[in-house]
Short mmCIF file of C-alpha atoms in Angstrom, two decimals:
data_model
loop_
_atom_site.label_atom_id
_atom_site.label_comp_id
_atom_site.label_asym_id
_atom_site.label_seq_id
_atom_site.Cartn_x
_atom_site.Cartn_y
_atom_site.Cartn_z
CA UNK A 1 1.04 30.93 -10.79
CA UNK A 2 -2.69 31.53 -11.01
CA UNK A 3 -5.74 29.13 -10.39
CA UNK A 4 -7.83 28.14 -13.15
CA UNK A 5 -10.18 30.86 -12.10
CA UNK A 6 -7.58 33.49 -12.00
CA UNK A 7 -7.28 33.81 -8.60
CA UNK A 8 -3.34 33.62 -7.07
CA UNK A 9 -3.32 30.94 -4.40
CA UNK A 10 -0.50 32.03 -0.99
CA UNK A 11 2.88 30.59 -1.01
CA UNK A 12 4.42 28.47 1.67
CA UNK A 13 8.57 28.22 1.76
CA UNK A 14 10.16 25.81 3.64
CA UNK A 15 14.16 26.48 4.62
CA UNK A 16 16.40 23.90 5.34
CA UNK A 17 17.60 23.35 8.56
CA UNK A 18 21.15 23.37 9.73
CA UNK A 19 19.65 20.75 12.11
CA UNK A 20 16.06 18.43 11.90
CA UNK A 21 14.25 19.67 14.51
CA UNK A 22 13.11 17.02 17.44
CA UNK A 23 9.79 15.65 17.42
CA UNK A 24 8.42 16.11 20.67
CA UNK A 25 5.74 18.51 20.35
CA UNK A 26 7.35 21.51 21.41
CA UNK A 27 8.51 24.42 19.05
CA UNK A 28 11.54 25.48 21.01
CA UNK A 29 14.35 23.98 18.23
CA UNK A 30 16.57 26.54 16.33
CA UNK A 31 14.95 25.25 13.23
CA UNK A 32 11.77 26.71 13.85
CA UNK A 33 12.68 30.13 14.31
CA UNK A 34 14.23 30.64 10.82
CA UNK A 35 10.72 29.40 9.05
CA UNK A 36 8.56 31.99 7.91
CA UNK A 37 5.04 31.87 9.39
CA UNK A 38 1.81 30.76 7.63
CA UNK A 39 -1.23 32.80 8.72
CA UNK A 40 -4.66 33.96 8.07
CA UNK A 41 -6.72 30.74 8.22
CA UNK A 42 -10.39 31.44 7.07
CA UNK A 43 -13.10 29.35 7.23
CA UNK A 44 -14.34 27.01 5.00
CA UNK A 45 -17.92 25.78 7.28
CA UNK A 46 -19.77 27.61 8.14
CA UNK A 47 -19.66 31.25 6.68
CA UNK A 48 -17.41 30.20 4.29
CA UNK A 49 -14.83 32.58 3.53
CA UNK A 50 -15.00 34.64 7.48
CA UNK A 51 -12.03 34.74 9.40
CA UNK A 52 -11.07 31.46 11.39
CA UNK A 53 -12.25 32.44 15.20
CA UNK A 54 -8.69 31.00 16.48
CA UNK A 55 -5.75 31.76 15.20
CA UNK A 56 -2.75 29.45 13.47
CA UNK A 57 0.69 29.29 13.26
CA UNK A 58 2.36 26.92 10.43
CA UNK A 59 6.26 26.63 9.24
CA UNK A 60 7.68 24.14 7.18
CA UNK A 61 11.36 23.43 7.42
CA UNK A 62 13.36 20.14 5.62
CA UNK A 63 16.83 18.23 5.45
CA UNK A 64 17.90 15.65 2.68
CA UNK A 65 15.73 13.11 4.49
CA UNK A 66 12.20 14.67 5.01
CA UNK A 67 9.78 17.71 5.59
CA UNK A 68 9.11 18.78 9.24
CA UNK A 69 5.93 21.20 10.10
CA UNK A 70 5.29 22.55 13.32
CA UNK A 71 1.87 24.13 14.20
CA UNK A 72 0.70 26.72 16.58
CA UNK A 73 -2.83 25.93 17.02
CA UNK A 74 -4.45 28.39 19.07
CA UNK A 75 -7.25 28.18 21.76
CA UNK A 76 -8.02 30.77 24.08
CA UNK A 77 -9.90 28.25 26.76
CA UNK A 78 -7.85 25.37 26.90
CA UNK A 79 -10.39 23.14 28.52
CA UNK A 80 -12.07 23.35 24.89
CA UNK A 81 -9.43 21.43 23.31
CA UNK A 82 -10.69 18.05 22.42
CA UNK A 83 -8.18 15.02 23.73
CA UNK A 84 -10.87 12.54 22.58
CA UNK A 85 -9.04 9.41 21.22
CA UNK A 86 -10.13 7.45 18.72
CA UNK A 87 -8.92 4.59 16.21
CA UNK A 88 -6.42 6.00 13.45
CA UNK A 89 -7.82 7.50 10.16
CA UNK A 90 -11.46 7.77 11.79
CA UNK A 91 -12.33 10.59 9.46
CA UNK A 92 -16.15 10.61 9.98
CA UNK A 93 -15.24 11.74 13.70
CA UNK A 94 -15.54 15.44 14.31
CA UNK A 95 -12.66 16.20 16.80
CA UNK A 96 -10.00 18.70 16.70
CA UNK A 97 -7.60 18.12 14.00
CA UNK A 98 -4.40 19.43 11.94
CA UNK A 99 -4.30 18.22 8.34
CA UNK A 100 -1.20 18.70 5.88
CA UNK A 101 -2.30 18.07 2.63
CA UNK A 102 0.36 17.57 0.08
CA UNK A 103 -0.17 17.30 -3.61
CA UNK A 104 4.08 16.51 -4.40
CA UNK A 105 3.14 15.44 -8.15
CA UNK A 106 1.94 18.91 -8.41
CA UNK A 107 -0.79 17.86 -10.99
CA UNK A 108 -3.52 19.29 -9.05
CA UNK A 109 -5.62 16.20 -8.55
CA UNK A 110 -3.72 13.79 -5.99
CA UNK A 111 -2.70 14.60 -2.68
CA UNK A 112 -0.97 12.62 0.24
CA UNK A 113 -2.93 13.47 3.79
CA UNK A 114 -1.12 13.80 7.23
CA UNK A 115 -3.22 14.59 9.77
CA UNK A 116 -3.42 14.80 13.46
CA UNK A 117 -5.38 15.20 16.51
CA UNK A 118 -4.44 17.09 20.43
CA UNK A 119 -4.73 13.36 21.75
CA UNK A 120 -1.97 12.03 19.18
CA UNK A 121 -4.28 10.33 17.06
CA UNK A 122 -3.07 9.91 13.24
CA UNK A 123 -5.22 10.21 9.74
CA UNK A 124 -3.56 9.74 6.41
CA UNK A 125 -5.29 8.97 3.50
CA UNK A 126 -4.58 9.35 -0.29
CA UNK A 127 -7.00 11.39 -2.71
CA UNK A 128 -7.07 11.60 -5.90
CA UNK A 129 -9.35 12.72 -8.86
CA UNK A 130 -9.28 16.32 -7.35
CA UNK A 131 -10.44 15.30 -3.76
CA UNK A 132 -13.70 12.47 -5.55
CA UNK A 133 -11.81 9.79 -4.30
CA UNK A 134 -10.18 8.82 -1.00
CA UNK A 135 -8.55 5.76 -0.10
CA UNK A 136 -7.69 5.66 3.78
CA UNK A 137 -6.25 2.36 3.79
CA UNK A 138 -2.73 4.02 3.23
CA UNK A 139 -0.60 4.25 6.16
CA UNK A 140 2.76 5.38 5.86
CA UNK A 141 5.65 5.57 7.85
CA UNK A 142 5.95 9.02 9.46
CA UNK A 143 6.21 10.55 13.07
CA UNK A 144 4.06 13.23 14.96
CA UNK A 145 3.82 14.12 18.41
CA UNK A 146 1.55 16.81 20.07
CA UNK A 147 1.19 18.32 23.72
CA UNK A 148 -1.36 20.62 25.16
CA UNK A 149 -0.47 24.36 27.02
CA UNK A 150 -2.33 27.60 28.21
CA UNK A 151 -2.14 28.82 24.34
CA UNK A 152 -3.74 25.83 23.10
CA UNK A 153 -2.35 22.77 21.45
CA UNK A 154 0.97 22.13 19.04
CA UNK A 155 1.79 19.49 16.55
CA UNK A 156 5.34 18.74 15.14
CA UNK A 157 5.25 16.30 12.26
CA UNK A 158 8.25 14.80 10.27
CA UNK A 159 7.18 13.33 6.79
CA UNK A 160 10.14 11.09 5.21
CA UNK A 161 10.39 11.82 1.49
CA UNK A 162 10.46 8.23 0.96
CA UNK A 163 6.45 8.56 1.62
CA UNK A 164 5.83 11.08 -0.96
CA UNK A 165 6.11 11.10 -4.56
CA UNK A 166 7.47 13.56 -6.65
CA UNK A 167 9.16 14.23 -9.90
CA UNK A 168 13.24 14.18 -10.17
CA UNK A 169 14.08 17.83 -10.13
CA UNK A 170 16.58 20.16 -8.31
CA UNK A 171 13.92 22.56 -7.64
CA UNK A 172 10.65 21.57 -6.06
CA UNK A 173 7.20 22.96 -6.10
CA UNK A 174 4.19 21.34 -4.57
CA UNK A 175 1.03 21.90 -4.22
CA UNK A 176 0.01 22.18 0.27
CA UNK A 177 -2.84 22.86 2.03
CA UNK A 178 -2.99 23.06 6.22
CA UNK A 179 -6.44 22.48 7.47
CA UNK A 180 -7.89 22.83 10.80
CA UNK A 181 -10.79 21.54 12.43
CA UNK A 182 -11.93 23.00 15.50
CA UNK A 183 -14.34 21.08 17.14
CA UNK A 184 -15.86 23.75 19.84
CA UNK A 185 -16.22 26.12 17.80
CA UNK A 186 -17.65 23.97 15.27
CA UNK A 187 -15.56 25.27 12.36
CA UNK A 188 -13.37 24.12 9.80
CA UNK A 189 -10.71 26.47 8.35
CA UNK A 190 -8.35 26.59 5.20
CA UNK A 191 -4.72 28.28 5.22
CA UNK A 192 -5.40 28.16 1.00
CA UNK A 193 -9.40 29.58 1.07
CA UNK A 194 -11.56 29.10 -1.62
CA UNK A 195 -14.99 29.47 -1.96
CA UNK A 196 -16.96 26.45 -1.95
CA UNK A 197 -19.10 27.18 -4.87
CA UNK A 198 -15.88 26.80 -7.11
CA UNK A 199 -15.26 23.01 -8.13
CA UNK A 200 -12.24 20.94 -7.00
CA UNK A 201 -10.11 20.49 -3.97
CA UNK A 202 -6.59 19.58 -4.74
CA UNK A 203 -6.87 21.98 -7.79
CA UNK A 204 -7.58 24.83 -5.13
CA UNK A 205 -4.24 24.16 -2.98
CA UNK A 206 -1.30 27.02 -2.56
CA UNK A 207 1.80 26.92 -3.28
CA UNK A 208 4.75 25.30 -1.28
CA UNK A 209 8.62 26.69 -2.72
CA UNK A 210 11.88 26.04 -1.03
CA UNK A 211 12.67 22.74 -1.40
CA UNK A 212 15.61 22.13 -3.54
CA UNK A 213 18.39 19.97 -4.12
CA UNK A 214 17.10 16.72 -2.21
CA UNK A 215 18.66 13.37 -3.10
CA UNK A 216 16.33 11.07 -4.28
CA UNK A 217 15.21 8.68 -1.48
CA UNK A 218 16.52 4.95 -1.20
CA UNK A 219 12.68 3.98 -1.30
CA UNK A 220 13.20 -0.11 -0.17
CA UNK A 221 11.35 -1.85 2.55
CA UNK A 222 10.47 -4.87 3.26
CA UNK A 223 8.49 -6.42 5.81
CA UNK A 224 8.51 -10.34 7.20
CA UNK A 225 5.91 -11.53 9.35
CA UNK A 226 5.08 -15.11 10.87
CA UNK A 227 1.86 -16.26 11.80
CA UNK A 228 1.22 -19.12 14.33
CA UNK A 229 -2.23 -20.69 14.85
CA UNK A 230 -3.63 -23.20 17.25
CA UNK A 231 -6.98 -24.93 17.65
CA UNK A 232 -8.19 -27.26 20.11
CA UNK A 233 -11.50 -29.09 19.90
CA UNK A 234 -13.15 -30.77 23.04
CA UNK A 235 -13.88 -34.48 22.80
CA UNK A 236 -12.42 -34.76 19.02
CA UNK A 237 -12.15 -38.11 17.07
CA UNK A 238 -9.29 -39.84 17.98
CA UNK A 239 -8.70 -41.57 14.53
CA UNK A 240 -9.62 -38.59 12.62
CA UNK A 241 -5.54 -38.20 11.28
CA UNK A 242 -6.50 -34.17 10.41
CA UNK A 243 -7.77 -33.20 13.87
CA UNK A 244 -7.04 -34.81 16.98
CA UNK A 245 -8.27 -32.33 19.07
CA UNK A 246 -5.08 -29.81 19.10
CA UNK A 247 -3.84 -28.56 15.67
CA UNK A 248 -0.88 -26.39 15.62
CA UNK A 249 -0.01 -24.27 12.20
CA UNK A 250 2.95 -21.95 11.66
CA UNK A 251 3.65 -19.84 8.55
CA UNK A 252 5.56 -16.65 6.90
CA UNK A 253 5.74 -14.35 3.85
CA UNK A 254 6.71 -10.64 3.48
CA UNK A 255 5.78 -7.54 1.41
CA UNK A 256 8.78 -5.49 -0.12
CA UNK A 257 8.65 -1.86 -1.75
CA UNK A 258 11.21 -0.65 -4.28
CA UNK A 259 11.11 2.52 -5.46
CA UNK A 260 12.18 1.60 -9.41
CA UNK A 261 12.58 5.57 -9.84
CA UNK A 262 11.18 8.71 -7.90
CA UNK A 263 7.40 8.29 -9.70
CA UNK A 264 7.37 4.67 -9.96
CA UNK A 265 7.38 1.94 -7.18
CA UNK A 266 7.42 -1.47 -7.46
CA UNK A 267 5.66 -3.85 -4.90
CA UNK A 268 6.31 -7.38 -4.27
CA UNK A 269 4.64 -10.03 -2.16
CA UNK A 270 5.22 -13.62 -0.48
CA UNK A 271 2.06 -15.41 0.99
CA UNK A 272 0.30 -12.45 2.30
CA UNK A 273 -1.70 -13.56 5.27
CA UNK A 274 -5.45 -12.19 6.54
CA UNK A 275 -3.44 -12.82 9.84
CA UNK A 276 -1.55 -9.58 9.72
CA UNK A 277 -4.35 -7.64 9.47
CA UNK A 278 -7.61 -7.30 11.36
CA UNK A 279 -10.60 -9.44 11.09
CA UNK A 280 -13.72 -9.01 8.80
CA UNK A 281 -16.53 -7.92 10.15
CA UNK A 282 -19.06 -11.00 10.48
CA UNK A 283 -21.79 -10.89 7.98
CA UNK A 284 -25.21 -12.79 7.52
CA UNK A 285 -25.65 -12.94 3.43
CA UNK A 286 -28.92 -14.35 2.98
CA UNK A 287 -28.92 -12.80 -0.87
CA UNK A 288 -27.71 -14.33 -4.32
CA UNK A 289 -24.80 -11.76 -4.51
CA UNK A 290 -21.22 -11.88 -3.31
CA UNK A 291 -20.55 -9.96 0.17
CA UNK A 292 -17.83 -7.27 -0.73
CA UNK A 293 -15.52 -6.60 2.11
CA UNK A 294 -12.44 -3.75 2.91
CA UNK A 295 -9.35 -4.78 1.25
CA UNK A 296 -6.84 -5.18 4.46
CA UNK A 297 -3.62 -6.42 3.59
CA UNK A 298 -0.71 -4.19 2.81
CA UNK A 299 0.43 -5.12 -0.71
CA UNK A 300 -3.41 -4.61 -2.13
CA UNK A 301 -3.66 -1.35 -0.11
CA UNK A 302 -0.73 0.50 -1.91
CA UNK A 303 -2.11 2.82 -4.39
CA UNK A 304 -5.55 0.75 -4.86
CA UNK A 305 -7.23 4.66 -5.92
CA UNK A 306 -5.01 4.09 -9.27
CA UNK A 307 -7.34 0.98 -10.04
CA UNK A 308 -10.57 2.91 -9.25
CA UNK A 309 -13.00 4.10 -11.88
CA UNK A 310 -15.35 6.45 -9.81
CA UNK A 311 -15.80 7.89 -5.98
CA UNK A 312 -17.15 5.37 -3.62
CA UNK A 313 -16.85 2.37 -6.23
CA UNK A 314 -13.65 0.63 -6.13
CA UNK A 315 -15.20 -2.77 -6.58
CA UNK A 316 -16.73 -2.02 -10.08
CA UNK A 317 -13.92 -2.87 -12.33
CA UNK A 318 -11.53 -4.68 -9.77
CA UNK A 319 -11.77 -6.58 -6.07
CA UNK A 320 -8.96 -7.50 -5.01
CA UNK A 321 -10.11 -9.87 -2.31
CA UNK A 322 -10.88 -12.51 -4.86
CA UNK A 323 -7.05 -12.76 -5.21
CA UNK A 324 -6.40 -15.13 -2.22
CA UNK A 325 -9.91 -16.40 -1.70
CA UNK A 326 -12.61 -19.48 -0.56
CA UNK A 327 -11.73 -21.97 -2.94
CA UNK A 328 -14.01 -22.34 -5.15
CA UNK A 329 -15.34 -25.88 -5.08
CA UNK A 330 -15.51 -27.87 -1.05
CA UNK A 331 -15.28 -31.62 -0.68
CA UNK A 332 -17.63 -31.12 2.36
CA UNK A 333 -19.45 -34.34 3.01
CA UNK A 334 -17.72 -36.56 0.13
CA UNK A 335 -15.83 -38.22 3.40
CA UNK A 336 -15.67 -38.63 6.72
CA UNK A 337 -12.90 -36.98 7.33
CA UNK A 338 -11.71 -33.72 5.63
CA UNK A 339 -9.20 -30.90 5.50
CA UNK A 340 -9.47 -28.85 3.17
CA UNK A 341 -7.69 -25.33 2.59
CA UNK A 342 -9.62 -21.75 3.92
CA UNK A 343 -8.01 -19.79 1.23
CA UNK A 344 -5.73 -20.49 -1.90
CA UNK A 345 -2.47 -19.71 -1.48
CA UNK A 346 -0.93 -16.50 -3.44
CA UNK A 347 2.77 -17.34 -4.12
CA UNK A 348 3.47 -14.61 -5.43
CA UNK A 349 2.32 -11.13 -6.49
CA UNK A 350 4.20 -7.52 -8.02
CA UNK A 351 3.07 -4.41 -8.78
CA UNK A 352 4.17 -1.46 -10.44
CA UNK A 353 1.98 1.88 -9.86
CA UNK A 354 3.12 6.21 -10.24
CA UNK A 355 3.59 8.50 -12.49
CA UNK A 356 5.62 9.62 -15.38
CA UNK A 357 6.65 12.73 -16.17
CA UNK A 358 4.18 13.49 -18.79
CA UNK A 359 1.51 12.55 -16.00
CA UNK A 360 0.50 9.64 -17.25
CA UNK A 361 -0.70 6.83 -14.06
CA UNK A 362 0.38 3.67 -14.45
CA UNK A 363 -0.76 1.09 -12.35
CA UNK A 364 0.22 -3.28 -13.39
CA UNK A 365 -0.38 -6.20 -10.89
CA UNK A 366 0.34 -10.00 -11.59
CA UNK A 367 -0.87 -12.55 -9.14
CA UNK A 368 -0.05 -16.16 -8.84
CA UNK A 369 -2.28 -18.42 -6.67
CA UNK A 370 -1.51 -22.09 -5.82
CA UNK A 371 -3.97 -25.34 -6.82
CA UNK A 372 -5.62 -26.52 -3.71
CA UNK A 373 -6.16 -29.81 -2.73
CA UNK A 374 -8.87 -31.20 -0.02
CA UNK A 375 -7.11 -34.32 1.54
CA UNK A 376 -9.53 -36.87 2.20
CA UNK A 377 -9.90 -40.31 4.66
CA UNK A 378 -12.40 -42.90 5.40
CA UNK A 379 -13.93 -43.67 8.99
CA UNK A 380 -11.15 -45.80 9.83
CA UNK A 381 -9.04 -42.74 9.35
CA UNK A 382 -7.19 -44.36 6.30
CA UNK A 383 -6.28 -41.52 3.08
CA UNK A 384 -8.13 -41.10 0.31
CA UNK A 385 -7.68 -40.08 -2.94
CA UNK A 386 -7.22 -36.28 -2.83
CA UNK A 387 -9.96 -33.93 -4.54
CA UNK A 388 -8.96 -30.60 -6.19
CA UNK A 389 -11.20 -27.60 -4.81
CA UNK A 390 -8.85 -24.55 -6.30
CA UNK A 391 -6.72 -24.41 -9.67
CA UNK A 392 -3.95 -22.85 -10.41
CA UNK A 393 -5.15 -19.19 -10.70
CA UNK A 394 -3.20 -16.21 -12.31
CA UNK A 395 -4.36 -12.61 -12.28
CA UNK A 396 -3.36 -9.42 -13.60
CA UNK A 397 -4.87 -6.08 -14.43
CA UNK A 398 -3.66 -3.01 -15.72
CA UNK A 399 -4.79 0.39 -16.07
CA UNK A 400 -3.14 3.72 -17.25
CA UNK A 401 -5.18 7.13 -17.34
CA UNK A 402 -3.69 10.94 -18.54
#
């Protein structure tokens, strides 16, 4: 297999072992010592195309259940190795890192990032559209673990196939790239080089071979969460019936993933809650326009780069945080007292998103939000007539691309 310029990218094989190795950050399992090595990192910045000025060791080994890679990163001063900690996927921090960068569809233009720094210190990420686009508001489920000795640094990794996608097939091959940055010497190197005049990233990968006869993951989780609320108010009206000073709330939903077969997953949602997630980021908007902000909770993170157009523009076509929103209309100051909802209520949501075998990408979601009512009551604290500030909202979008 040749690249679209005719040059012959390496070739990674993984074994499978008798045994899964243990993650703990330390090559010394039997596993490791049947893997063949993966060598001759070169640089991709600066000089592109010299020799790496550190050396690497990578092998790959696998059971039914995942893909384990252990790396040999060599430092000659270990003082030089970087255990600066910082907040997971914070890609625009130069530190030293081990990427795994696995394109499992094998169409050259999406890949699934794993990466990892001395201090423990995860990235993932998807990208698509030949490495234009990265979304790194996936986080899957996987495991690494690292430690620090007078050769360098190490990381072990074990990536469950139930993370990956990939077509149903007794023999496997995938595109993989390892990647290194190494922050004192200032470098970053590629096991797969390329020069950096030719276009593409993904398309520029090697080869990974070995993997074969893997039973197609049970791909189902599902994930509950509660969230309980309290807010107290000093010297609050005592005949205001909506706040007397100390409001308790208490609510639930939960986000499920089924994988429907091994290129398409379906997603599923109950009340998804800004509470799971972290807070926005406060914001003076003294403009006409609406304020766009990151798209946080789980079930509108899956596979959001299927829904995006262009790099660095997801909101063109589609924003998902209007699903869930403000209501639109307030009853502010048609009472004296008021309580009226912060955000409609989505009862429901699914989505389907992958890839057939022909490599078409489908991506469907349906949304269901609830009508919202302001309750209302006069200054005696006697009810109102109810107002409506939110109808009954459905959404749905689709998009398929070859």
């Amino acid at each position: 297999m040749t690249h679209r310029n005719g040059r012959v990218p390496p070739t990674a094989t993984a074994v499978r072992a008798n045994e899964a190795p243990k993650i703990d950050g330390h090559l010394n399992d039997a596993a490791w010592a049947s893997a063949p090595v993966m060598t001759g990192f070169r640089r991709d910045v600066p000089n592109d195309g010299k020799p790496a000025t550190e050396n690497s060791e990578v092998r790959v080994v696998y059971d039914n259940h995942a893909m384990y890679v252990g790396a040999r990163l060599f430092n000659r001063d270990k003082a030089k190795v970087s255990r600066r900690l910082s907040r997971r996927d914070s890609f625009s921090v130069f530190n030293d890192v081990f990427f795994v960068l696995i394109d499992s569809y094998h169409d050259h233009t999406t890949e699934f990032v794993f990466g990892s720094t001395p201090a423990g210190e995860r990235r993932d990420a998807i990208r698509s559209g030949d490495g234009q686009t990265i979304d790194g508001s996936w986080d899957p489920v996987w495991e690494v673990k690292t430690s620090v000795d007078s050769l360098g640094w190490i990381a072990e990794m074990r990536i469950p196939f139930s993370q990956l996608r990939f077509p149903n097939t007794s023999e496997h091959t995938w595109g993989i790239q390892f990647r290194r940055d190494i922050r004192a010497a200032g470098e970053a190197v590629d096991w797969s080089w390329a020069p950096r005049t030719e276009a593409g990233i993904t398309s520029k990968y090697g080869h990974l071979v070995g993997i074969s006869n893997i039973p197609q993951p049970r791909r189902l989780e599902v994930l509950p969460y509660t969230v309980g609320k309290t807010t107290h108010i000093d010297n609050a009206s005592p005949v205001n019936p909506y706040n007397d000073g100390s409001v308790q709330n208490l609510s639930g939903g939960l986000d499920l993933k089924y994988g429907l077969t091994s290129n398409l997953t379906l997603d599923a949602t109950v009340n998804p809650d800004f509470g799971q997630v972290e807070a926005d980021p406060a914001v003076v908007n003294l403009t006409a326009y609406e304020t766009f902000f990151e798209e946080r909770r789980p079930f509108f993170i899956e596979r959001s780069d299927l829904f995006q157009f262009s790099a660095g523009t997801p909101e063109t076509f589609f924003y998902s945080r209007r699903i869930g929103k403000r209501p639109s209309l307030s009853a502010v100051g048609t009472a004296p007292y008021i309580d009226e909802p912060q955000a409609a209520t989505i009862l429901g949501a699914a989505k389907a998103t992958g890839r057939t075998s022909k490599g078409w990408s489908v991506a469907l979601l349906e949304a269901v939000t609830a009508k919202e009512w302001a309750q209302l009551a006069d200054a005696s604290g006697n009810p109102l007539p109810e107002t409506g500030v939110e109808p009954l909202s459905n959404y749905a979008v689709g998009r398929i691309r070859k």
